[in-house]
XYZ file of C-alpha atoms in Angstrom:
784
model
C 2.332 81.819 -3.574
C -0.003 79.207 -5.085
C 1.138 75.560 -5.413
C 1.887 74.411 -8.941
C -0.489 72.023 -10.687
C 0.744 68.596 -11.830
C 0.056 68.460 -15.561
C 1.568 65.007 -16.266
C 3.075 62.034 -14.414
C 5.715 59.697 -15.852
C 7.480 56.641 -14.423
C 11.013 56.313 -15.775
C 12.881 52.980 -15.534
C 9.878 50.968 -14.370
C 9.940 47.354 -15.723
C 8.460 44.890 -13.262
C 5.644 47.119 -11.987
C 2.958 48.648 -14.157
C 2.328 52.393 -14.295
C -1.213 51.821 -13.067
C 0.000 49.962 -9.969
C 2.637 52.619 -9.306
C -0.064 55.318 -9.431
C -2.161 53.351 -6.915
C 0.852 53.145 -4.592
C 1.651 56.890 -4.806
C -1.929 58.126 -4.621
C -0.955 61.071 -6.874
C -2.798 61.795 -10.080
C -2.807 64.356 -12.868
C -4.427 67.673 -11.827
C -3.309 67.447 -8.185
C -1.361 70.327 -6.663
C 2.311 69.658 -6.070
C 2.986 69.055 -2.381
C 6.480 68.221 -1.121
C 5.294 66.039 1.766
C 2.997 64.066 -0.551
C 5.877 63.494 -3.013
C 8.159 62.300 -0.169
C 5.465 59.881 1.069
C 4.962 58.562 -2.480
C 8.715 57.934 -2.944
C 8.869 56.079 0.392
C 5.807 53.966 -0.483
C 7.336 52.979 -3.823
C 10.688 52.098 -2.227
C 8.966 49.957 0.398
C 7.603 47.697 -2.343
C 11.057 46.052 -2.218
C 11.674 46.085 -5.969
C 13.988 49.099 -6.191
C 17.510 50.108 -5.179
C 16.603 53.786 -5.455
C 13.547 55.969 -6.159
C 13.548 59.747 -6.658
C 11.328 62.373 -8.334
C 11.843 65.472 -10.490
C 9.390 68.220 -11.372
C 9.738 70.636 -14.275
C 7.085 72.914 -15.800
C 4.210 70.870 -14.409
C 5.714 67.487 -15.416
C 6.291 65.075 -12.475
C 8.709 62.209 -13.183
C 9.430 59.322 -10.802
C 12.823 57.762 -11.535
C 13.494 54.105 -10.622
C 16.657 52.035 -10.306
C 15.326 48.499 -9.955
C 16.994 45.712 -8.049
C 18.317 42.816 -10.169
C 16.041 39.811 -10.786
C 16.594 36.083 -10.330
C 16.393 34.360 -13.715
C 17.148 30.896 -12.341
C 18.132 29.086 -9.158
C 20.065 25.815 -9.281
C 21.413 23.493 -6.593
C 24.452 21.486 -7.685
C 26.244 18.638 -5.994
C 23.414 17.261 -3.902
C 20.277 15.158 -4.142
C 18.042 13.703 -6.786
C 15.825 15.907 -8.910
C 12.871 15.124 -6.650
C 14.880 15.973 -3.506
C 16.045 19.254 -5.012
C 12.484 20.192 -5.995
C 11.451 19.719 -2.367
C 14.326 21.911 -1.160
C 13.578 24.698 -3.669
C 10.161 25.104 -2.065
C 11.758 25.726 1.342
C 14.234 28.393 0.237
C 13.550 32.121 0.700
C 14.473 32.925 -2.895
C 13.125 31.574 -6.148
C 12.988 32.218 -9.881
C 11.402 35.604 -10.649
C 12.172 37.103 -7.237
C 14.025 40.342 -6.733
C 17.662 39.532 -6.095
C 18.601 40.314 -2.529
C 21.862 39.454 -0.755
C 20.024 38.886 2.513
C 17.579 36.490 0.836
C 20.482 34.635 -0.770
C 22.262 34.325 2.553
C 19.039 33.096 4.169
C 18.626 30.495 1.399
C 22.182 29.327 1.964
C 21.587 28.992 5.714
C 18.318 27.120 5.103
C 20.031 24.642 2.780
C 22.807 24.169 5.347
C 20.210 23.465 8.039
C 18.365 20.956 5.828
C 21.599 19.055 5.239
C 22.427 19.054 8.947
C 18.938 17.759 9.747
C 19.621 14.955 7.273
C 22.808 14.173 9.172
C 25.477 15.889 7.028
C 27.942 18.091 8.898
C 30.819 20.217 7.680
C 28.957 21.014 4.474
C 30.200 24.019 2.491
C 27.992 25.918 0.062
C 29.473 28.211 -2.557
C 27.136 30.773 -4.098
C 27.642 32.346 -7.528
C 25.615 35.015 -9.315
C 26.099 35.152 -13.080
C 24.624 38.169 -14.879
C 22.958 36.738 -17.973
C 21.176 39.903 -19.048
C 20.504 43.475 -18.111
C 20.074 43.347 -14.328
C 19.179 39.614 -14.444
C 21.129 36.927 -12.563
C 21.431 33.142 -12.605
C 22.144 31.916 -9.078
C 23.931 28.657 -8.313
C 24.256 27.012 -4.889
C 27.180 24.616 -5.255
C 27.098 22.063 -2.419
C 30.136 20.228 -1.120
C 28.284 17.860 1.146
C 29.803 17.035 4.514
C 29.944 13.752 6.373
C 27.558 11.959 8.695
C 28.239 11.945 12.408
C 28.028 8.501 13.990
C 27.228 7.822 17.635
C 29.956 5.431 18.757
C 28.857 5.284 22.402
C 25.548 5.953 24.143
C 25.501 6.249 27.942
C 22.360 5.900 30.070
C 23.464 6.963 33.546
C 21.067 5.594 36.156
C 19.735 2.734 34.030
C 19.200 -0.329 36.220
C 15.915 -2.122 35.542
C 15.751 -2.160 31.734
C 18.255 -3.373 29.164
C 19.918 -0.930 26.782
C 17.970 -2.538 23.933
C 14.714 -1.809 25.755
C 15.704 1.730 26.706
C 16.519 2.798 23.152
C 13.775 0.755 21.454
C 11.836 3.930 20.537
C 14.821 6.274 20.126
C 15.850 7.685 16.779
C 19.468 8.075 17.904
C 21.269 4.933 19.084
C 24.778 3.638 19.507
C 26.284 2.216 16.326
C 26.349 -1.582 16.229
C 28.738 -3.890 14.434
C 27.632 -4.211 10.801
C 25.042 -1.534 11.535
C 24.308 -1.114 7.845
C 22.412 -4.415 7.894
C 18.632 -4.260 8.105
C 17.519 -4.494 11.726
C 20.868 -3.239 13.089
C 21.616 0.255 14.461
C 23.653 2.304 11.986
C 24.427 4.910 14.678
C 23.810 7.834 12.329
C 23.049 11.067 14.153
C 19.551 12.302 13.415
C 19.726 15.785 14.817
C 16.115 16.761 14.168
C 14.986 13.838 16.350
C 17.529 14.231 19.145
C 15.520 16.684 21.255
C 12.621 14.212 21.438
C 14.610 11.089 22.357
C 14.540 11.734 26.108
C 10.721 11.765 25.953
C 10.811 8.534 23.963
C 13.028 6.897 26.587
C 10.706 8.144 29.313
C 7.783 6.627 27.415
C 9.592 3.260 27.329
C 9.957 3.364 31.122
C 6.300 4.241 31.519
C 5.383 1.268 29.348
C 7.166 -0.901 31.924
C 5.438 0.624 34.940
C 7.929 3.368 35.892
C 5.440 6.216 36.070
C 7.855 8.589 37.861
C 10.769 8.029 35.472
C 12.638 11.173 34.528
C 15.103 11.407 31.643
C 17.341 14.411 31.139
C 17.761 16.263 27.877
C 20.442 14.654 25.704
C 24.046 15.812 25.805
C 26.057 15.204 22.654
C 29.871 15.252 22.773
C 30.971 15.545 19.147
C 34.436 15.095 17.692
C 34.402 16.919 14.342
C 37.877 15.683 13.448
C 36.555 12.154 12.846
C 32.782 12.836 12.868
C 32.017 10.658 15.868
C 30.015 11.456 18.972
C 29.150 10.192 22.428
C 25.553 10.536 23.579
C 24.615 10.956 27.249
C 21.310 10.694 29.128
C 20.773 10.822 32.878
C 17.917 8.617 34.059
C 16.029 8.571 37.353
C 13.941 5.410 37.089
C 11.742 5.834 40.167
C 9.273 3.200 41.362
C 7.791 0.425 39.205
C 4.020 0.302 39.778
C 1.628 -2.625 39.608
C -2.086 -2.124 39.006
C -3.975 -2.664 42.251
C -7.436 -1.965 40.851
C -9.268 -0.504 37.843
C -12.406 1.553 38.161
C -14.644 3.212 35.570
C -16.809 6.195 36.479
C -19.332 7.297 33.869
C -21.878 10.089 34.153
C -24.407 8.286 31.926
C -24.187 4.493 31.861
C -24.990 3.933 28.174
C -22.998 0.709 28.394
C -22.579 -1.420 31.478
C -19.348 -0.942 33.389
C -18.829 -4.712 33.405
C -18.803 -4.796 29.589
C -16.555 -1.759 29.409
C -14.043 -3.386 31.736
C -13.847 -6.421 29.449
C -12.564 -4.149 26.681
C -9.574 -2.963 28.658
C -6.015 -4.017 27.831
C -4.798 -3.060 31.319
C -5.287 -5.828 33.870
C -5.163 -5.966 37.643
C -1.870 -7.185 39.191
C 0.098 -6.411 36.023
C 2.687 -3.668 35.767
C 1.035 -0.582 34.369
C 1.755 0.124 30.708
C 1.139 3.689 29.580
C 0.616 2.514 25.982
C -2.137 0.149 27.094
C -3.620 3.028 29.066
C -3.804 5.123 25.888
C -5.370 2.211 24.014
C -7.932 1.774 26.810
C -8.929 5.416 26.481
C -9.615 4.944 22.782
C -11.485 1.678 23.313
C -13.721 3.251 25.950
C -14.331 6.315 23.801
C -15.226 4.128 20.808
C -17.557 1.945 22.886
C -19.452 4.986 24.118
C -19.293 6.812 20.789
C -20.951 3.873 19.037
C -24.116 4.731 20.948
C -24.094 8.150 19.327
C -22.026 10.098 21.859
C -19.430 11.432 19.457
C -17.975 13.998 21.845
C -17.518 11.673 24.800
C -14.356 12.356 26.802
C -12.268 9.781 28.671
C -9.805 11.038 31.281
C -7.641 8.668 33.314
C -6.701 9.321 36.913
C -3.769 7.462 38.507
C -3.996 7.011 42.266
C -0.422 6.034 43.148
C 0.655 4.320 46.372
C 4.429 4.844 46.370
C 4.984 2.910 49.579
C 3.545 -0.292 48.110
C 4.469 0.374 44.475
C 0.850 0.114 43.381
C -1.497 2.278 41.373
C -5.258 2.380 40.949
C -6.507 3.424 37.512
C -9.751 5.388 37.421
C -11.276 6.179 34.032
C -13.658 9.152 34.137
C -16.054 9.136 31.172
C -18.106 12.214 30.317
C -20.665 11.015 27.795
C -22.081 14.329 26.606
C -25.076 14.551 24.290
C -26.109 12.087 21.618
C -25.034 13.324 18.199
C -26.883 13.147 14.890
C -25.380 13.403 11.425
C -26.450 16.661 9.801
C -24.945 16.058 6.347
C -22.415 13.930 4.497
C -20.175 16.075 2.292
C -17.980 14.484 -0.376
C -14.875 16.318 -1.592
C -11.875 15.556 -3.774
C -13.625 13.268 -6.264
C -12.840 14.617 -9.705
C -14.007 11.535 -11.597
C -15.936 9.199 -9.333
C -19.596 10.130 -8.959
C -20.751 11.226 -5.500
C -23.280 8.416 -5.299
C -20.547 5.774 -5.766
C -18.842 7.139 -2.664
C -21.983 7.753 -0.639
C -23.248 4.199 -1.052
C -20.152 2.956 0.818
C -20.770 5.326 3.755
C -22.670 3.539 6.498
C -24.058 6.770 7.949
C -26.522 9.199 6.355
C -28.139 12.498 7.398
C -30.229 12.137 10.577
C -28.474 8.872 11.523
C -27.066 8.500 15.008
C -23.295 8.864 15.134
C -21.167 5.670 15.258
C -17.367 5.719 15.300
C -17.191 2.052 14.277
C -19.330 2.765 11.207
C -17.109 5.704 10.248
C -13.992 3.531 10.461
C -15.728 0.750 8.510
C -16.792 3.283 5.858
C -13.208 4.472 5.415
C -12.033 0.902 4.945
C -14.848 0.185 2.482
C -13.765 3.149 0.351
C -10.138 2.017 0.453
C -11.100 -1.520 -0.588
C -12.649 -0.152 -3.776
C -9.150 0.587 -5.044
C -10.345 3.872 -6.591
C -8.550 6.303 -4.294
C -5.009 7.002 -3.171
C -6.152 8.536 0.116
C -9.385 8.395 2.090
C -10.195 10.333 5.265
C -13.568 11.008 6.869
C -13.372 14.155 8.983
C -15.893 15.010 11.663
C -16.997 18.650 11.618
C -18.741 19.643 14.828
C -21.704 21.981 14.319
C -23.209 21.979 17.796
C -23.353 19.844 20.910
C -25.622 17.346 19.171
C -24.956 17.655 15.417
C -22.012 17.189 13.088
C -21.177 16.919 9.406
C -19.117 14.088 7.975
C -16.650 15.386 5.387
C -15.441 12.575 3.137
C -12.081 13.587 1.677
C -10.776 11.417 -1.169
C -8.041 11.793 -3.744
C -8.525 9.913 -6.969
C -6.036 7.152 -7.692
C -5.117 5.235 -10.810
C -7.896 2.721 -11.476
C -7.126 1.911 -15.085
C -4.290 -0.402 -15.997
C -2.629 -1.017 -19.328
C -0.411 -4.053 -19.097
C 1.791 -5.072 -21.981
C 4.280 -7.893 -22.235
C 6.567 -9.252 -24.890
C 8.960 -12.168 -24.958
C 10.477 -14.864 -27.063
C 10.856 -18.594 -26.455
C 12.028 -21.560 -28.426
C 8.547 -23.054 -28.133
C 6.159 -20.080 -28.096
C 8.141 -17.932 -30.522
C 7.308 -14.229 -30.277
C 4.847 -13.774 -27.417
C 2.775 -10.637 -26.971
C 0.069 -10.079 -24.377
C -1.842 -7.116 -23.114
C -4.655 -6.198 -20.763
C -6.761 -3.085 -20.575
C -8.690 -2.953 -17.333
C -10.612 -0.284 -15.477
C -12.058 -0.725 -11.994
C -14.054 2.496 -12.133
C -15.506 2.882 -15.616
C -16.383 6.540 -16.257
C -16.606 7.049 -12.504
C -19.599 4.685 -12.211
C -17.961 2.130 -9.925
C -18.323 -0.572 -12.582
C -15.269 -2.536 -13.728
C -14.317 -3.962 -17.085
C -11.338 -5.578 -18.760
C -10.158 -6.769 -22.150
C -7.351 -9.292 -22.382
C -5.495 -10.633 -25.414
C -2.526 -12.955 -25.835
C -0.718 -13.976 -29.010
C 2.155 -16.412 -29.474
C 3.479 -16.854 -33.006
C 4.838 -20.336 -32.343
C 8.229 -21.898 -32.960
C 7.739 -22.535 -36.666
C 8.794 -26.149 -36.104
C 6.841 -29.352 -36.575
C 6.290 -31.941 -33.855
C 4.614 -35.258 -34.618
C 3.134 -33.776 -37.775
C 1.739 -30.654 -36.099
C 3.071 -27.500 -37.687
C 3.993 -24.363 -35.809
C 3.696 -25.840 -32.304
C 3.462 -23.206 -29.593
C 1.184 -20.949 -31.578
C -1.738 -19.628 -29.559
C -4.404 -16.945 -29.384
C -6.575 -16.146 -26.410
C -8.794 -13.342 -25.285
C -11.517 -12.365 -22.882
C -13.802 -9.492 -22.091
C -15.625 -8.922 -18.815
C -17.915 -6.365 -17.216
C -18.942 -6.157 -13.552
C -21.366 -3.902 -11.719
C -20.858 -4.370 -7.957
C -23.946 -2.320 -7.043
C -26.812 -2.646 -9.520
C -28.831 0.585 -9.499
C -26.926 1.497 -6.305
C -28.562 -1.455 -4.560
C -26.856 -4.238 -2.642
C -27.092 -6.528 -5.695
C -24.293 -7.096 -8.200
C -23.935 -8.640 -11.638
C -21.155 -9.640 -14.015
C -20.676 -11.184 -17.424
C -17.589 -12.432 -19.220
C -16.817 -13.941 -22.609
C -13.624 -15.837 -23.407
C -11.984 -17.887 -26.152
C -8.636 -19.637 -26.703
C -6.829 -21.349 -29.539
C -3.533 -23.126 -28.897
C -1.249 -25.494 -30.754
C 0.663 -27.810 -28.432
C 3.244 -30.483 -29.156
C 0.566 -33.145 -29.433
C -2.790 -31.561 -30.167
C -4.674 -28.407 -31.063
C -7.082 -27.143 -28.430
C -9.867 -24.621 -28.880
C -12.220 -23.467 -26.173
C -14.762 -20.763 -25.626
C -17.590 -19.870 -23.373
C -19.284 -17.335 -21.180
C -20.173 -16.775 -17.569
C -22.831 -14.718 -15.831
C -23.389 -14.129 -12.143
C -25.524 -12.205 -9.680
C -24.757 -11.442 -6.074
C -25.854 -9.547 -3.022
C -23.959 -7.559 -0.398
C -25.229 -9.134 2.830
C -23.245 -6.803 5.093
C -20.643 -4.148 4.506
C -17.990 -6.873 4.297
C -19.847 -10.037 3.281
C -21.113 -10.846 -0.219
C -23.012 -13.856 -1.579
C -22.894 -14.755 -5.261
C -24.193 -17.368 -7.671
C -22.953 -17.800 -11.205
C -23.463 -19.909 -14.284
C -20.675 -20.885 -16.685
C -20.802 -22.574 -20.074
C -17.640 -23.849 -21.775
C -16.968 -25.813 -24.948
C -13.591 -27.504 -25.412
C -12.471 -28.874 -28.757
C -9.334 -30.988 -28.794
C -8.172 -32.240 -32.186
C -5.189 -33.261 -34.316
C -3.891 -35.718 -31.733
C -0.565 -37.204 -32.759
C 0.572 -38.787 -29.513
C -1.275 -41.451 -27.517
C 0.157 -39.848 -24.362
C -2.481 -37.174 -24.767
C -5.167 -38.579 -26.989
C -6.133 -41.321 -24.516
C -7.595 -38.701 -22.128
C -10.242 -37.736 -24.690
C -10.853 -41.044 -26.490
C -13.102 -44.027 -25.807
C -11.697 -47.266 -24.397
C -12.858 -49.066 -27.561
C -10.401 -47.185 -29.732
C -6.691 -47.904 -29.895
C -4.968 -44.562 -30.070
C -1.405 -45.807 -30.423
C 1.299 -47.983 -28.919
C 3.663 -47.506 -26.014
C 6.491 -50.015 -26.159
C 4.827 -53.395 -26.698
C 1.465 -52.207 -25.427
C -1.556 -50.886 -27.267
C -2.886 -47.662 -25.805
C -6.622 -47.192 -25.710
C -8.790 -44.356 -24.501
C -10.132 -44.066 -20.952
C -13.832 -43.393 -21.410
C -17.029 -44.998 -22.592
C -17.276 -42.575 -25.492
C -15.323 -39.993 -27.436
C -14.917 -36.493 -25.977
C -13.523 -34.491 -28.843
C -15.936 -31.639 -28.044
C -16.815 -31.854 -24.327
C -19.159 -29.277 -22.816
C -18.929 -28.076 -19.237
C -22.015 -26.458 -17.769
C -21.911 -25.425 -14.128
C -23.531 -23.432 -11.350
C -21.313 -21.919 -8.651
C -22.585 -20.415 -5.386
C -19.970 -18.520 -3.388
C -19.404 -16.395 -0.296
C -16.718 -13.752 0.172
C -15.681 -11.641 3.160
C -13.332 -8.657 3.154
C -12.777 -6.136 5.956
C -9.258 -5.055 4.996
C -8.148 -1.424 4.858
C -6.644 -1.289 1.359
C -7.191 -2.836 -2.057
C -3.660 -3.837 -3.081
C -1.523 -3.969 0.057
C -3.757 -4.220 3.157
C -2.259 -3.681 6.600
C -5.129 -4.902 8.729
C -8.071 -7.248 8.386
C -9.122 -10.518 6.789
C -10.129 -11.809 3.384
C -12.009 -15.089 3.066
C -13.898 -16.712 0.225
C -15.349 -20.107 -0.604
C -17.254 -21.611 -3.495
C -18.692 -24.904 -4.678
C -18.760 -25.457 -8.451
C -21.409 -27.971 -9.483
C -20.487 -29.279 -12.937
C -23.167 -31.268 -14.684
C -26.037 -28.843 -15.309
C -26.137 -30.515 -18.687
C -22.927 -31.018 -20.654
C -20.367 -33.814 -20.376
C -18.514 -33.044 -17.132
C -20.061 -34.228 -13.867
C -18.251 -33.405 -10.631
C -18.214 -30.931 -7.776
C -15.266 -28.701 -7.046
C -14.957 -26.961 -3.680
C -12.416 -24.254 -3.064
C -11.622 -21.751 -0.292
C -9.115 -18.951 0.323
C -8.143 -17.069 3.449
C -5.752 -14.178 4.112
C -4.980 -12.283 7.322
C -3.041 -9.035 7.748
C -1.525 -7.520 10.893
C 0.201 -4.144 11.115
C 2.926 -4.499 13.734
C 3.371 -0.729 13.888
C 0.271 -0.706 16.085
C 2.228 -2.715 18.669
C 5.967 -2.150 18.241
C 6.163 1.075 16.232
C 7.837 -0.628 13.244
C 6.407 -0.344 9.715
C 6.050 -4.109 9.394
C 3.071 -5.973 7.924
C 2.506 -9.638 8.769
C 0.589 -11.647 6.174
C -0.768 -15.163 6.115
C -2.500 -16.656 3.100
C -3.993 -20.134 2.706
C -5.991 -21.761 -0.070
C -7.260 -25.250 -0.688
C -9.573 -27.190 -2.914
C -10.820 -30.622 -3.873
C -13.132 -32.028 -6.468
C -15.499 -34.954 -6.016
C -16.513 -37.380 -8.764
C -19.308 -39.879 -8.448
C -18.430 -42.302 -11.210
C -15.060 -43.454 -12.549
C -16.487 -43.360 -16.049
C -17.504 -39.701 -15.859
C -15.263 -37.601 -18.090
C -12.641 -35.429 -16.364
C -10.721 -32.793 -18.374
C -7.042 -32.603 -17.476
C -7.235 -28.823 -17.227
C -9.787 -29.197 -14.384
C -7.259 -30.754 -12.011
C -4.992 -28.939 -9.542
C -1.427 -27.897 -10.258
C 1.024 -25.981 -8.078
C 3.797 -23.521 -8.876
C 3.902 -19.798 -9.636
C 3.186 -16.565 -7.784
C -0.273 -17.667 -6.635
C 0.847 -20.957 -5.032
C 4.551 -21.857 -4.586
C 6.929 -19.158 -5.756
C 10.235 -20.436 -7.067
C 8.563 -23.149 -9.173
C 7.232 -22.314 -12.618
C 3.505 -21.779 -12.912
C 1.583 -25.062 -13.001
C 4.752 -27.141 -13.156
C 4.233 -29.195 -9.966
C 2.189 -32.225 -10.957
C 2.091 -35.992 -10.515
C 2.615 -38.123 -13.648
C 0.715 -41.084 -14.986
C 2.234 -44.338 -16.163
C 3.074 -42.746 -19.512
C 4.924 -39.821 -17.916
C 2.206 -37.238 -18.600
C 1.500 -34.460 -16.105
C -2.076 -34.957 -14.899
C -2.349 -32.692 -11.847
C -4.040 -33.720 -8.616
C -7.557 -33.930 -7.207
C -6.813 -31.843 -4.129
C -4.491 -29.009 -3.125
C -3.561 -26.938 -0.098
C -1.023 -24.112 -0.039
C -0.166 -21.453 2.490
C 2.240 -18.537 2.681
C 3.709 -16.442 5.461
C 5.149 -13.000 4.707
C 6.734 -10.106 6.564
C 6.665 -6.852 4.606
C 8.792 -3.870 5.651
C 8.290 -0.292 4.451
C 11.373 0.908 2.566
C 10.154 4.237 1.197
C 6.751 5.350 2.431
C 6.626 8.336 0.068
C 7.255 6.064 -2.930
C 4.960 3.323 -1.545
C 7.771 0.804 -1.788
C 8.149 -2.224 0.479
C 10.350 -5.304 0.745
C 9.054 -8.633 2.018
C 10.407 -12.030 2.988
C 8.204 -15.065 2.382
C 7.881 -18.791 2.966
C 5.500 -20.859 0.815
C 4.424 -24.431 1.538
C 1.992 -26.569 -0.407
C 0.520 -30.060 -0.644
C -0.912 -31.751 -3.737
C -3.161 -34.791 -3.297
C -3.631 -37.484 -5.940
C -4.594 -41.156 -6.201
C -2.479 -44.110 -7.302
C -3.166 -47.682 -8.372
C -3.844 -50.295 -5.720
C -1.446 -53.217 -5.882
C 1.077 -51.405 -8.095
C 4.655 -51.348 -6.824
C 5.334 -47.756 -7.863
C 3.139 -45.695 -5.548
C 3.994 -42.475 -7.370
C 2.142 -43.312 -10.609
C -1.095 -41.336 -10.699
C -4.346 -43.184 -11.429
C -6.298 -40.498 -13.259
C -9.609 -42.361 -13.357
C -9.671 -42.605 -9.544
C -9.235 -38.871 -9.092
C -11.987 -37.460 -6.905
C -13.515 -40.864 -6.095
C -13.682 -41.150 -2.308
C -12.314 -44.476 -1.066
C -10.831 -45.477 -4.412
C -7.153 -46.277 -4.976
C -4.293 -45.142 -2.750
C -4.103 -41.625 -1.357
C -0.797 -39.914 -2.049
C 0.514 -36.440 -1.214
C 3.479 -34.602 -2.671
C 4.786 -31.378 -1.163
C 6.966 -28.452 -2.141
C 8.166 -25.355 -0.294
C 10.150 -22.246 -1.111
C 11.490 -19.105 0.476
C 12.621 -15.789 -0.947
C 12.174 -12.032 -0.977
C 9.931 -9.704 -2.957
C 10.026 -6.015 -3.788
C 6.614 -4.316 -3.811
C 5.929 -0.952 -5.387
C 2.698 0.934 -6.100
C 3.965 2.474 -9.336
C 2.182 4.934 -11.649
C 1.350 1.908 -13.833
C -0.146 0.002 -10.920
C 1.240 -2.291 -8.203
C 4.400 -4.120 -9.239
C 5.819 -7.093 -7.342
C 9.264 -8.459 -8.179
C 9.836 -11.913 -6.666
C 13.336 -13.292 -6.069
C 13.210 -16.932 -4.912
C 16.178 -17.932 -2.760
C 15.697 -21.618 -2.046
C 13.203 -24.346 -2.932
C 12.574 -27.454 -0.868
C 11.788 -31.064 -1.869
C 12.592 -30.419 -5.519
C 11.866 -33.549 -7.562
C 13.277 -34.817 -10.848
C 11.464 -33.060 -13.678
C 10.513 -29.980 -11.620
C 10.905 -26.610 -13.319
C 12.180 -23.846 -11.039
C 12.493 -20.110 -11.591
C 14.909 -17.492 -10.278
C 12.681 -14.463 -10.896
C 8.950 -13.798 -11.107
C 7.001 -10.657 -11.810
C 3.431 -9.467 -11.397
C 1.747 -6.204 -12.327
C -1.608 -5.049 -11.027
C -2.378 -8.143 -8.945
C -3.344 -8.370 -5.285
C -1.590 -10.492 -2.655
């Protein structure tokens, strides 16, 4: 009997799979002969796709029909009763079931178990999860995982059986799980919360602590946790065999190719003879030796330590074996991840190019240089080995937010409605150039003071453009234009000008610059002698003060003084980040020579310094130490040379002494007018702790201290009255110094809008009558 021919094929009940795909799975097509084994294989293949509860076939008069009963689908998956939206989104990705999947009881149970495990890893025990499946359509379900979160387990006692030589604090210094301390919720205290996912590694951490103190043979058992689920407390047990504490008897370095002298290599080592061996220092020594050799081009050098222990005498000899390998050349530099920044902008910061000899120091310096640009969120230079003597450098970057739109609005009894905004971009069109436009408007109070209407009204603006690498060279240029108009209580001031500069990158971290600035200042509508005298000639009486006539200070009128200056400067920066560096130094200094024409003749010198240390490199804690200092002084050569009040030094604000209002710390003259000082020094110490690494949020504690120098009248009883005309004249008048200090905390956050710092002053020191303090300060987009 001949087999029947298949005249047509239909797929009945098929929704989520196309007919074409089903035909590919079965391998049966119109015109084939009907074969029972082939039909059975096709049904099994379709069922194994996992989409169907049942699959069967019928055949009648040459018509083959595959019948499908599909499994239900997941229309939605929702977790209730736990976590923020961001936390839930992270969990959804880890579950075995998601929207659009075929509904499967086993998958749902697996998802439930996964969620339970995640919560236990986070320290929540006794959690119950109720699952519901609501049919919202034909064979379509909405799944809900309703979480009744359990409690944390707290370690009330931790036992270290066999501990003799080290304190409990030392033993558990690296452990994730520790005994709960009194008021453990305070920062720096142990909260005792069980961190189950870390528990299996804590014995190795304790062993590492012992090895850092010279106990090379220390052995720590796996942890034993005795948990009481009735009150969610636990006791934690470790058994410790400390062994012998070893001192270093000698250090030797054996190298198969002495590219660097052994004497110089030994000077790099952290480990020292006659000290207890520290396994952490040993690891650091391995890296230092590798880097020293690698900087000669031996990228694949290997450093292996050998410990020759003398148990009887408790001593150990360290032998570092260095296999140099072959000198490595750079084959190519590949840039990836830059969606906006041009390749050349990145490449010009890389200190190695094709055919250059490999240098690990230059690679690390190149990474830091890219981070300092402030263009990228992440920078990593990977080394791709091609052969024994060649490699590619793969520069991986991820573009960050380089443009900033800052907008502020406020209202004050003096300034009225105040609106300001800045549009800035550090990487214009991906060219590496930077530009900014700033504008500020204050409508004023609407009131009249001394005949001046609408005091407090002001307008100001500026525009600037900088190219840090002209034509991709080591030269830079910048230009800026600015103008202001302000109505004060006692005068109207207008100023405008421009500045241009050129510079050169001397090294990867050192830049020299020279600039020219031209400024015109118009001060008019004086109504009070307290201000007018600082711009008027001594031949003109500007008003009276009590029974005295007040005259100007100078030989001529300065209603429209011009300042023309040249400023050479040097700046150094080897830090590892633009906004919140963890390591490195920043230093800059300039000398501004006023008097290249114009009416102002003096020299202003100014310098800044900042240092950053990442304590995680030493103690494993995400703590950044910062120190910042700045100081300046200006020199005048003639008491009769005009000195604008706005050229003097004032303290207060986020850049000097936080807790005092910006520019509010100033000596006063005999008429009670703030006149600033002729010299200033401030410094700040900060400790910044990482709160949320994923959100780039930190909290810091600070202490600010500053000195303001000014000169007073000789022979005058009140030594606090500033003698403005003696400012900057060496050897003239009396030298006086006033100081202020403050302490507080700050919250730092690299937000989508740019870095935000919220400053909360706690206490100010040496507050004087007339000082203006602040309880909150705020910055956006500025660098520490």
